[in-house]
Coordinates of C-alpha atoms in Angstrom, one line a residue:
Chain A
N114 CA 6.3 46.6 -19.7
I115 CA 5.5 43.4 -17.9
A116 CA 8.2 41.4 -19.8
T117 CA 11.0 43.6 -18.4
Y118 CA 9.5 43.5 -15.0
I119 CA 9.3 39.7 -15.0
L120 CA 12.8 39.2 -16.2
S121 CA 14.2 41.8 -13.7
G122 CA 13.2 39.3 -11.0
P123 CA 15.6 36.5 -12.0
Y124 CA 18.2 38.9 -13.1
C125 CA 18.0 40.8 -9.8
W126 CA 18.3 37.5 -7.8
M127 CA 21.3 36.5 -9.9
D128 CA 23.2 39.6 -9.0
N129 CA 22.3 39.2 -5.4
L130 CA 23.6 35.6 -5.4
V131 CA 26.9 36.8 -6.8
T132 CA 27.2 39.7 -4.4
E133 CA 26.5 37.4 -1.4
N134 CA 28.9 34.6 -2.5
P135 CA 31.7 36.3 -4.4
D136 CA 34.2 33.6 -3.7
L137 CA 32.0 30.9 -5.3
V138 CA 29.7 32.5 -7.9
S139 CA 30.3 34.9 -10.8
K140 CA 28.0 35.9 -13.6
I141 CA 29.2 35.7 -17.2
Q142 CA 27.4 37.0 -20.3
I143 CA 27.7 34.5 -23.2
G144 CA 25.8 36.5 -25.8
Q145 CA 22.4 38.1 -26.5
S146 CA 19.0 36.8 -27.4
Y147 CA 17.3 37.7 -30.7
E148 CA 15.6 40.6 -29.0
K149 CA 18.9 41.7 -27.5
R150 CA 18.4 40.4 -23.9
P151 CA 21.6 39.4 -22.2
L152 CA 22.3 35.6 -21.9
Y153 CA 23.7 35.2 -18.4
V154 CA 25.4 32.1 -17.1
L155 CA 26.3 31.6 -13.4
K156 CA 29.8 30.2 -12.8
F157 CA 30.3 28.2 -9.7
S158 CA 34.0 27.7 -9.1
T159 CA 36.4 27.3 -6.2
G160 CA 39.4 28.2 -8.2
G161 CA 41.8 26.5 -10.6
V162 CA 42.3 27.3 -14.2
N163 CA 39.9 26.0 -16.8
R164 CA 38.9 23.1 -14.6
P165 CA 36.7 20.3 -16.0
A166 CA 33.2 21.6 -16.1
I167 CA 29.5 20.6 -15.9
W168 CA 27.1 22.7 -17.9
I169 CA 23.4 22.9 -16.8
D170 CA 20.7 24.8 -18.6
T171 CA 17.0 25.4 -17.8
G172 CA 14.3 27.3 -19.6
I173 CA 15.4 26.6 -23.2
H174 CA 11.7 26.0 -23.9
S175 CA 10.1 29.0 -22.4
R176 CA 6.7 27.5 -21.5
E177 CA 8.4 24.9 -19.3
W178 CA 8.2 27.2 -16.2
I179 CA 9.0 24.5 -13.7
T180 CA 12.5 24.4 -15.2
Q181 CA 13.5 28.0 -14.6
A182 CA 12.1 27.8 -11.1
T183 CA 14.0 24.6 -10.4
G184 CA 17.1 26.4 -11.8
V185 CA 16.8 29.2 -9.3
W186 CA 16.2 26.7 -6.4
T187 CA 19.2 24.6 -7.5
A188 CA 21.6 27.6 -7.8
N189 CA 20.6 28.6 -4.3
K190 CA 21.1 25.0 -3.2
I191 CA 24.6 24.8 -4.6
V192 CA 25.6 27.9 -2.6
T193 CA 24.0 26.6 0.6
E194 CA 25.5 23.1 0.4
Y195 CA 29.1 24.1 -0.5
G196 CA 31.1 23.7 2.7
K197 CA 28.3 21.7 4.3
D198 CA 27.7 18.7 2.2
A199 CA 30.9 16.7 1.7
S200 CA 30.0 15.3 -1.7
L201 CA 28.9 18.7 -3.2
T202 CA 32.0 20.3 -1.7
A203 CA 34.2 17.6 -3.3
I204 CA 32.5 18.2 -6.6
L205 CA 33.1 21.9 -6.5
D206 CA 36.7 21.3 -5.4
T207 CA 37.2 19.3 -8.6
V208 CA 35.0 20.8 -11.3
D209 CA 33.3 24.0 -12.1
I210 CA 29.5 24.3 -12.7
F211 CA 28.1 26.6 -15.4
F212 CA 24.4 27.3 -15.0
E213 CA 22.2 29.1 -17.5
I214 CA 18.8 29.5 -15.9
V215 CA 16.9 31.7 -18.4
T216 CA 18.2 30.1 -21.6
N217 CA 15.4 31.6 -23.7
P218 CA 14.6 35.0 -22.2
D219 CA 12.7 36.3 -25.3
G220 CA 10.4 33.2 -25.1
F221 CA 10.1 33.6 -21.3
A222 CA 9.1 37.2 -21.6
Y223 CA 6.5 36.2 -24.2
T224 CA 5.0 33.5 -22.0
H225 CA 4.3 36.2 -19.4
S226 CA 3.1 39.0 -21.7
T227 CA 1.2 37.2 -24.5
N228 CA 1.1 33.4 -24.8
R229 CA 1.7 31.1 -21.8
M230 CA 2.3 28.2 -24.2
W231 CA 5.1 29.7 -26.3
R232 CA 8.0 27.2 -26.7
K233 CA 10.4 28.6 -29.3
T234 CA 12.7 31.6 -29.6
R235 CA 11.2 34.8 -31.0
S236 CA 13.3 35.3 -34.1
I237 CA 11.7 36.5 -37.3
N238 CA 11.5 33.9 -40.0
A239 CA 12.1 35.3 -43.5
G240 CA 9.1 35.0 -45.7
S241 CA 6.8 33.8 -42.9
S242 CA 4.4 35.5 -40.5
C243 CA 5.3 32.9 -37.9
R244 CA 8.1 33.6 -35.5
G245 CA 10.5 31.4 -33.6
V246 CA 12.8 28.4 -33.9
D247 CA 12.7 25.4 -31.6
P248 CA 16.0 25.9 -29.8
N249 CA 16.1 22.1 -29.1
R250 CA 16.1 21.3 -32.9
N251 CA 18.6 23.9 -33.9
W252 CA 21.8 22.1 -33.0
D253 CA 24.2 20.6 -35.5
A254 CA 23.5 16.9 -34.8
G255 CA 21.2 15.2 -37.3
F256 CA 20.0 18.7 -38.1
G257 CA 17.0 19.0 -40.4
G258 CA 15.9 15.4 -40.1
P259 CA 12.3 14.2 -39.8
G260 CA 12.5 14.5 -36.0
S261 CA 12.1 18.3 -36.6
S262 CA 10.0 20.4 -38.9
S263 CA 10.9 22.6 -41.8
N264 CA 7.8 24.7 -41.4
P265 CA 8.5 28.1 -39.6
C266 CA 5.0 27.9 -38.1
A267 CA 5.7 24.5 -36.4
E268 CA 6.6 24.1 -32.8
T269 CA 9.6 21.9 -33.8
Y270 CA 10.9 24.2 -36.6
H271 CA 14.6 23.6 -36.8
G272 CA 15.5 27.0 -38.2
P273 CA 17.2 28.0 -41.5
S274 CA 20.5 26.4 -40.5
P275 CA 22.3 24.8 -37.5
H276 CA 23.0 27.3 -34.7
S277 CA 21.0 30.1 -36.5
E278 CA 19.6 31.1 -33.1
S279 CA 21.8 33.3 -31.0
E280 CA 20.5 31.5 -27.9
V281 CA 22.0 28.3 -29.3
K282 CA 25.1 29.7 -30.9
S283 CA 26.1 31.4 -27.7
I284 CA 26.2 28.1 -25.9
V285 CA 28.0 26.4 -28.7
D286 CA 30.7 29.0 -28.8
F287 CA 31.0 29.1 -25.0
V288 CA 31.3 25.3 -24.6
L289 CA 33.7 24.8 -27.5
S290 CA 36.0 27.6 -26.5
H291 CA 35.9 26.4 -22.9
G292 CA 37.1 23.1 -24.2
N293 CA 36.9 21.2 -21.0
V294 CA 33.2 20.6 -20.5
K295 CA 32.6 17.0 -19.3
A296 CA 28.9 16.9 -18.8
L297 CA 25.9 18.8 -20.3
L298 CA 22.6 18.6 -18.5
S299 CA 19.6 20.2 -20.3
I300 CA 16.4 20.5 -18.3
H301 CA 13.0 20.4 -19.8
S302 CA 9.4 19.5 -18.8
Y303 CA 7.2 17.5 -18.8
S304 CA 7.1 13.7 -18.8
Q305 CA 9.3 12.6 -15.9
M306 CA 12.1 11.1 -18.0
L307 CA 15.8 11.1 -18.0
L308 CA 17.2 10.8 -21.5
F309 CA 20.5 10.4 -23.2
P310 CA 21.7 10.3 -26.8
Y311 CA 20.6 9.6 -29.4
G312 CA 17.5 11.3 -30.5
Y313 CA 18.4 11.5 -34.2
K314 CA 19.3 7.9 -34.7
A315 CA 18.3 4.5 -33.4
E316 CA 21.9 3.2 -33.2
P317 CA 22.9 3.1 -29.5
A318 CA 25.5 5.6 -28.4
P319 CA 28.9 4.0 -27.8
D320 CA 28.5 4.8 -24.1
H321 CA 25.0 3.5 -23.9
Q322 CA 25.7 1.0 -21.1
E323 CA 27.3 3.5 -18.8
L324 CA 24.8 6.3 -19.5
N325 CA 21.9 3.9 -19.0
D326 CA 23.3 2.6 -15.7
L327 CA 23.9 6.1 -14.4
A328 CA 20.4 7.1 -15.5
R329 CA 19.0 4.2 -13.5
E330 CA 20.9 5.3 -10.4
A331 CA 19.9 8.9 -10.8
V332 CA 16.1 8.1 -11.2
A333 CA 16.3 5.8 -8.2
A334 CA 17.7 8.5 -6.1
L335 CA 15.1 10.9 -7.4
A336 CA 12.2 8.5 -6.6
A337 CA 13.4 7.9 -3.1
L338 CA 12.4 11.3 -1.9
H339 CA 8.8 11.8 -2.9
G340 CA 8.0 8.6 -4.8
T341 CA 8.1 10.3 -8.2
K342 CA 8.6 7.7 -10.9
Y343 CA 10.7 8.5 -14.0
T344 CA 11.4 6.4 -17.1
Y345 CA 14.8 6.6 -18.7
G346 CA 16.7 5.5 -21.8
S347 CA 17.8 6.9 -25.1
T348 CA 15.8 9.8 -26.4
I349 CA 14.6 8.0 -29.5
D350 CA 13.4 5.0 -27.5
T351 CA 11.9 6.7 -24.6
I352 CA 10.3 9.9 -25.8
Y353 CA 10.5 10.2 -29.6
R354 CA 12.8 10.8 -32.5
A355 CA 14.2 14.3 -32.2
D356 CA 16.8 15.8 -34.6
G357 CA 19.1 18.6 -33.9
T358 CA 19.0 18.4 -30.1
T359 CA 21.3 19.9 -27.5
T360 CA 22.5 16.7 -26.0
D361 CA 23.1 14.9 -29.3
W362 CA 25.3 17.8 -30.3
S363 CA 27.2 17.8 -27.0
Y364 CA 27.7 14.1 -27.1
D365 CA 28.9 14.2 -30.7
N366 CA 31.3 16.9 -29.5
G367 CA 33.0 14.7 -27.0
I368 CA 30.8 15.5 -23.9
K369 CA 30.1 12.0 -22.7
Y370 CA 27.7 12.8 -19.9
S371 CA 24.9 14.4 -21.9
Y372 CA 21.5 14.1 -20.4
T373 CA 18.1 15.7 -20.9
F374 CA 15.7 15.8 -18.0
E375 CA 12.0 16.0 -18.4
L376 CA 10.6 17.1 -15.0
R377 CA 7.1 16.8 -13.5
D378 CA 4.4 15.9 -14.3
T379 CA 3.1 13.3 -16.7
G380 CA 0.3 15.3 -18.1
R381 CA -2.3 16.3 -15.6
Y382 CA -1.0 19.9 -15.3
G383 CA 1.7 19.5 -17.9
F384 CA 3.3 22.9 -18.5
L385 CA 1.0 24.5 -15.9
L386 CA 2.5 22.8 -12.9
P387 CA 1.2 24.4 -9.7
A388 CA 3.7 26.4 -7.6
S389 CA 3.2 24.0 -4.7
Q390 CA 5.1 21.5 -6.7
I391 CA 8.2 23.6 -7.4
I392 CA 10.1 22.8 -4.2
P393 CA 9.3 19.1 -4.2
T394 CA 10.3 18.9 -7.9
A395 CA 13.5 20.8 -7.3
E396 CA 14.4 18.7 -4.2
E397 CA 14.0 15.4 -6.0
T398 CA 15.8 16.6 -9.2
W399 CA 18.7 17.7 -7.0
L400 CA 19.3 14.1 -5.9
A401 CA 19.5 13.0 -9.5
L402 CA 21.8 15.9 -10.4
M403 CA 24.0 15.0 -7.5
K404 CA 24.3 11.4 -8.7
I405 CA 25.3 12.5 -12.1
M406 CA 27.7 15.1 -10.8
E407 CA 29.3 12.7 -8.4
H408 CA 29.8 10.2 -11.2
V409 CA 31.4 12.9 -13.4
R410 CA 33.7 13.9 -10.5
D411 CA 34.8 10.4 -10.0
N412 CA 35.1 9.5 -13.7
L413 CA 36.9 12.4 -15.3
Y414 CA 38.2 11.7 -18.7
Chain B
M15 CA 16.6 -1.9 -71.3
Q16 CA 14.4 0.9 -70.0
R17 CA 11.7 -1.3 -68.6
R18 CA 14.3 -3.4 -66.6
S19 CA 15.8 -0.3 -64.9
A20 CA 12.3 1.0 -64.1
A21 CA 11.4 -2.3 -62.4
R22 CA 14.6 -2.1 -60.3
L23 CA 13.8 1.5 -59.3
G24 CA 10.2 0.7 -58.2
P25 CA 10.9 -1.3 -55.1
L26 CA 13.8 1.1 -54.2
L27 CA 11.5 4.0 -54.3
L28 CA 9.0 2.2 -52.1
L29 CA 11.8 1.6 -49.5
L30 CA 12.8 5.2 -49.5
L31 CA 9.2 6.3 -49.0
L32 CA 8.6 4.0 -46.0
P33 CA 10.1 6.2 -43.3
L34 CA 8.1 9.2 -44.5
A35 CA 4.8 7.2 -44.4
W36 CA 5.1 6.9 -40.6
G37 CA 5.5 10.6 -40.0
E38 CA 7.3 12.1 -37.1
G39 CA 8.5 10.0 -34.3
P40 CA 10.3 6.7 -34.2
S41 CA 9.2 4.1 -36.7
P42 CA 6.8 1.6 -35.2
P43 CA 8.6 -1.5 -34.1
R44 CA 9.8 -3.6 -37.0
A45 CA 9.9 -6.7 -34.9
D46 CA 6.9 -8.1 -33.1
G47 CA 7.4 -9.0 -29.4
E48 CA 7.9 -7.6 -26.0
L49 CA 8.6 -3.9 -25.7
Q50 CA 10.6 -2.2 -22.9
V51 CA 8.2 -0.7 -20.4
S52 CA 9.9 2.7 -20.9
N53 CA 9.2 2.5 -24.7
R54 CA 7.3 5.5 -25.7
L55 CA 4.9 3.6 -28.0
A56 CA 3.9 1.4 -25.0
G57 CA 3.1 4.4 -22.9
Q58 CA 1.3 6.0 -25.8
A59 CA -0.9 3.0 -26.3
A60 CA -1.7 2.8 -22.6
R61 CA -2.8 6.4 -22.7
V62 CA -5.0 5.7 -25.6
A63 CA -6.6 2.9 -23.7
L64 CA -7.2 5.3 -20.8
H65 CA -8.7 8.0 -23.0
Y66 CA -11.2 5.4 -24.1
L67 CA -11.9 4.2 -20.6
N68 CA -12.3 7.7 -19.2
Y69 CA -14.7 8.6 -22.0
R70 CA -16.8 5.4 -21.6
T71 CA -16.9 5.6 -17.8
G72 CA -18.2 9.1 -18.2
S73 CA -17.5 10.1 -14.6
P74 CA -15.6 13.2 -13.7
S75 CA -14.9 11.8 -10.2
A76 CA -13.5 8.6 -11.5
L77 CA -11.0 9.7 -14.0
R78 CA -7.8 7.7 -14.3
A79 CA -4.3 8.6 -15.4
L80 CA -1.5 6.3 -16.4
G81 CA 0.7 5.0 -13.5
Q82 CA 3.3 2.7 -14.9
V83 CA 3.5 0.3 -17.8
R84 CA 4.2 -3.2 -16.4
K85 CA 4.3 -5.1 -19.6
A86 CA 3.9 -4.4 -23.3
T87 CA 3.9 -6.5 -26.4
V88 CA 3.2 -5.7 -30.0
K89 CA 2.0 -7.8 -32.8
T90 CA 1.7 -7.0 -36.5
I91 CA -1.6 -8.2 -38.0
P92 CA -0.8 -8.2 -41.7
G93 CA -3.0 -5.9 -43.8
I94 CA -4.8 -4.7 -40.6
G95 CA -2.4 -2.9 -38.3
H96 CA -0.4 -3.1 -35.1
K97 CA -1.9 -4.5 -31.9
Y98 CA -0.6 -3.7 -28.5
Y99 CA -1.1 -5.9 -25.5
L100 CA -0.6 -3.9 -22.3
Q101 CA -0.6 -4.2 -18.6
F102 CA -0.4 -1.0 -16.6
T103 CA -1.2 0.6 -13.3
T104 CA -3.5 3.6 -13.0
E105 CA -3.7 6.6 -10.7
D106 CA -6.6 8.7 -9.6
Y107 CA -6.5 11.8 -11.8
K108 CA -6.9 14.2 -8.9
S109 CA -5.1 12.6 -6.0
S110 CA -2.5 10.5 -7.9
Q111 CA -3.3 7.5 -5.6
N112 CA -2.9 4.1 -7.2
V113 CA -6.4 2.9 -8.1
G114 CA -5.8 -0.4 -9.8
T115 CA -4.4 -2.2 -12.7
C116 CA -5.6 -2.6 -16.3
L117 CA -5.1 -5.2 -19.1
A118 CA -5.8 -3.6 -22.5
T119 CA -5.4 -4.2 -26.2
V120 CA -5.1 -1.3 -28.5
L121 CA -5.3 -2.0 -32.3
Y122 CA -4.1 0.8 -34.6
L123 CA -6.0 0.1 -37.8
K124 CA -4.7 1.1 -41.2
R125 CA -8.1 1.9 -42.5
K126 CA -10.4 3.0 -39.7
P127 CA -9.8 6.4 -38.2
R128 CA -9.6 5.5 -34.5
P129 CA -7.8 2.9 -32.4
A130 CA -9.8 -0.1 -31.4
V131 CA -9.6 -0.6 -27.6
N132 CA -10.5 -3.3 -25.2
I133 CA -9.7 -2.6 -21.6
N134 CA -10.4 -4.3 -18.3
C135 CA -9.4 -2.8 -15.0
T136 CA -9.5 -3.4 -11.3
Y137 CA -10.7 -0.3 -9.5
T138 CA -9.9 0.3 -5.9
K139 CA -11.5 3.7 -5.3
D140 CA -14.8 3.7 -3.4
Q141 CA -17.4 3.7 -6.2
K142 CA -20.2 4.8 -3.9
Q143 CA -18.2 7.9 -3.1
T144 CA -17.4 8.7 -6.8
R145 CA -21.1 8.3 -7.6
E146 CA -22.0 10.7 -4.8
D147 CA -19.4 13.2 -5.9
D148 CA -20.6 13.0 -9.5
Y149 CA -24.2 13.5 -8.3
S150 CA -23.4 16.4 -6.1
F151 CA -21.7 18.2 -9.0
Y152 CA -24.6 17.4 -11.2
K153 CA -27.2 18.6 -8.7
K154 CA -25.3 21.9 -8.1
M155 CA -25.2 22.5 -11.8
R156 CA -28.9 21.7 -12.3
Q157 CA -29.7 24.2 -9.6
Q158 CA -27.8 27.0 -11.4
T159 CA -30.1 29.8 -12.6
K160 CA -27.1 31.7 -14.0
P161 CA -24.8 29.6 -16.2
I162 CA -21.4 29.1 -14.7
T163 CA -18.4 30.4 -16.7
G164 CA -14.7 30.2 -16.3
N165 CA -11.4 31.0 -18.1
D166 CA -7.9 29.5 -18.1
I167 CA -8.3 26.4 -16.0
P168 CA -5.7 25.8 -14.7
D169 CA -4.3 29.3 -14.9
S170 CA -0.7 30.1 -15.9
Y171 CA 0.5 29.2 -12.4
G172 CA -1.4 25.9 -12.3
N173 CA -4.2 27.1 -10.0
I174 CA -7.7 25.6 -10.4
E175 CA -10.5 27.3 -8.5
P176 CA -12.1 24.7 -6.3
A177 CA -15.6 25.6 -7.6
L178 CA -14.6 25.0 -11.2
E179 CA -12.7 21.8 -10.5
P180 CA -15.5 19.4 -11.4
A181 CA -16.3 21.3 -14.6
W182 CA -12.6 20.9 -15.5
A183 CA -12.8 17.2 -14.7
L184 CA -15.8 16.9 -17.0
A185 CA -13.8 18.7 -19.7
V186 CA -11.1 16.0 -19.2
A187 CA -13.7 13.3 -19.6
G188 CA -15.1 14.9 -22.8
S189 CA -11.7 15.6 -24.2
S190 CA -10.9 12.0 -23.7
Y191 CA -13.3 11.1 -26.4
L192 CA -11.6 13.5 -28.8
M193 CA -8.1 12.4 -27.8
W194 CA -9.0 8.8 -28.3
E195 CA -10.4 9.6 -31.8
K196 CA -7.3 11.6 -32.8
S197 CA -4.7 9.3 -31.4
T198 CA -2.6 7.3 -33.8
E199 CA 0.3 5.0 -33.1
N200 CA 2.6 8.0 -33.3
L201 CA 0.5 10.9 -32.3
G202 CA -0.6 11.3 -28.7
Y203 CA -2.5 13.9 -26.7
F204 CA -2.8 15.5 -23.3
M205 CA -5.4 18.1 -22.3
A206 CA -3.3 21.1 -21.5
Q207 CA -5.9 23.7 -20.4
V208 CA -9.5 24.7 -20.5
K209 CA -9.4 28.1 -22.0
N210 CA -13.1 28.7 -21.5
V211 CA -16.1 27.0 -20.0
K212 CA -19.7 28.1 -20.4
Q213 CA -22.7 26.2 -19.1
W214 CA -25.9 25.9 -21.1
I215 CA -29.0 25.9 -18.9
T216 CA -31.3 23.3 -20.3
K217 CA -34.8 22.1 -19.5
D218 CA -33.9 18.4 -19.8
D219 CA -32.2 16.1 -17.3
S220 CA -28.7 16.7 -18.5
I221 CA -26.1 19.3 -17.7
D222 CA -24.5 21.0 -20.7
F223 CA -21.2 22.8 -21.2
D224 CA -19.4 24.5 -24.0
Y225 CA -15.7 24.2 -23.7
S226 CA -12.7 25.7 -25.5
V227 CA -9.8 23.4 -24.7
V228 CA -6.1 23.3 -25.7
L229 CA -4.6 19.9 -26.4
H230 CA -0.9 19.2 -26.3
E231 CA 0.1 17.0 -29.2
I232 CA 3.2 14.7 -29.1
P233 CA 5.7 14.5 -30.7
T234 CA 4.8 17.5 -32.8
Q235 CA 4.6 19.7 -29.6
E236 CA 1.7 21.6 -31.2
M237 CA -1.1 23.1 -29.1
I238 CA -4.4 22.3 -30.7
S239 CA -7.5 24.4 -30.0
C240 CA -10.8 22.5 -29.9
H241 CA -14.4 23.4 -29.0
L242 CA -16.3 20.7 -27.2
R243 CA -20.0 20.5 -26.3
V244 CA -20.4 18.0 -23.5
I245 CA -23.8 16.7 -22.4
W246 CA -23.9 14.6 -19.3
T247 CA -26.2 12.9 -16.9
P248 CA -24.5 10.8 -14.2
G249 CA -24.6 7.1 -14.9
H250 CA -25.3 7.7 -18.6
P251 CA -22.9 7.7 -21.6
L252 CA -21.2 11.0 -22.1
K253 CA -22.3 12.9 -25.3
V254 CA -19.5 14.8 -26.9
K255 CA -19.4 17.0 -30.0
Y256 CA -16.2 18.6 -31.0
F257 CA -14.6 20.8 -33.6
C258 CA -10.8 21.4 -33.7
L259 CA -8.6 23.8 -35.6
S260 CA -5.1 22.9 -36.5
E261 CA -2.1 25.0 -37.6
N262 CA -3.0 24.8 -41.3
Q263 CA -6.6 25.7 -40.5
R264 CA -7.7 22.1 -41.3
S265 CA -10.8 21.5 -39.2
E266 CA -11.8 18.1 -37.8
S267 CA -15.0 17.3 -36.0
G268 CA -16.7 14.4 -34.4
E269 CA -19.5 13.2 -32.3
G270 CA -19.6 10.6 -29.6
S271 CA -22.6 9.1 -27.8
G272 CA -21.2 6.2 -25.9
T273 CA -22.2 3.6 -28.5
E274 CA -18.8 3.3 -30.2
S275 CA -17.3 -0.2 -30.4
G276 CA -14.7 -1.4 -28.0
S277 CA -15.1 -2.8 -24.5
T278 CA -14.4 -1.9 -21.0
N279 CA -15.5 -5.0 -19.1
G280 CA -16.4 -7.5 -21.7
I281 CA -15.3 -11.1 -22.0
F282 CA -11.6 -11.1 -22.7
N283 CA -10.9 -13.4 -25.6
E284 CA -7.2 -12.7 -25.7
E285 CA -4.8 -15.5 -25.0
E286 CA -2.9 -15.1 -21.7
A287 CA 0.3 -15.6 -23.7
N288 CA -0.2 -12.4 -25.7
F289 CA 0.2 -10.4 -22.5

């Protein structure tokens, strides 16, 4: 079964990363997907008890393959740089990083076995022949509004209720019970944008100024490496109105540094980004992530 | 008594219906004036202008993609629609090199189906070279005795076979017609993939292809399947016929022959101030 084979790759690599770096990395299971695949999160920690944390997820939309690939590269990078890069070391000496790389494993398996352009989860929708819920419209923040669809066949179907998807509920439960998450970074493609709340309303977030300034710095750092230009701003102004999104939920739950990345490119290859662009994309994204993580480290609340 | 309360309800109902009338995505700007360059409606309008340009230019070697929006303004023309005034840089579709700047207006009309575009650009790529590249593709295809075919371009991993690259570029040019037609102020398109290409060997001067393409629709995120017939002779307007299927099995079709209104290099009557 090709789906199992494909997923065994990242899962194998994850176990290796933990085995080779036991003092820094551990693997946690936060739940199960609809089709009962494990939802694994890598925890990067240098100790302490329930330290403030940064959450990062990639692959919530399964067709955005550059994101899972960037996730793998980034996890490796964290392990390589700890103890070498002063800033990253200082980050990990202060905060923990939780990293979910294959956030939608059912969708991911489906993009390999059947439909490269599959976006959603693979849950069965009662009364419909269409499967799947958009995991980035299923969060309890402006849930069900016009920036999502009530049609189970639609790509932005919000689902029957907030957090109906186990892939979403698992993160909600984990983040809320952790209680000390200070930043949530959700990684998507494509468009080359760095977005912050809100998507569900036009009213600027109370922290708009700070989030905007930090976004500006992050995209400048990103552009310095390979010249890749990003736009940035609130979700609703920069990309489109979107209701029930991850970062609107996290922001409304007190996680100030809530950002959505849209990685390369701007439409030539779109979801089908060539493998030759994985490393350059991951390298430049790392610089933006570092800017944000440094700011979190230096501005804990 | 009853008539008075009905009268009060009327305008209230209209106000409630307004957001729904615009569909998904942010409501078009309520206020006229300058837009932030990162505003998605500005980028959207710039892309529409480029779809039109790529179609009208009809040259697979000279396709242009959006670089950056430098300035964007919007004006409401009462009873007609919204007009965008744009200044943006462009990049070569293949190499991503900067190839010049454009000034464009895009008018989204309430009644006519497609946006009205006027666009004027500088172009820094060697046009003699692009003409030669176009002609070399054309000649190669004219010499085929067996029709070329291909599937999944790019493939799942983003690979494009070099031999099929010009046919893919022609699909982008042909899809540009269809994406221009389908675009609205809120709905935008990208050509995501050529699922299938099949050449038709003809006796006339043109080269002919049947394409199945997949378009990515924003903000709905839908993948729309369309069939395109593209008929091309270098230096002549692109002829495009299309047929698309959408989720609810509604089909849309259209035909373009390069004679549609709009302009790519005409006299610019717009006041400087509008830009």
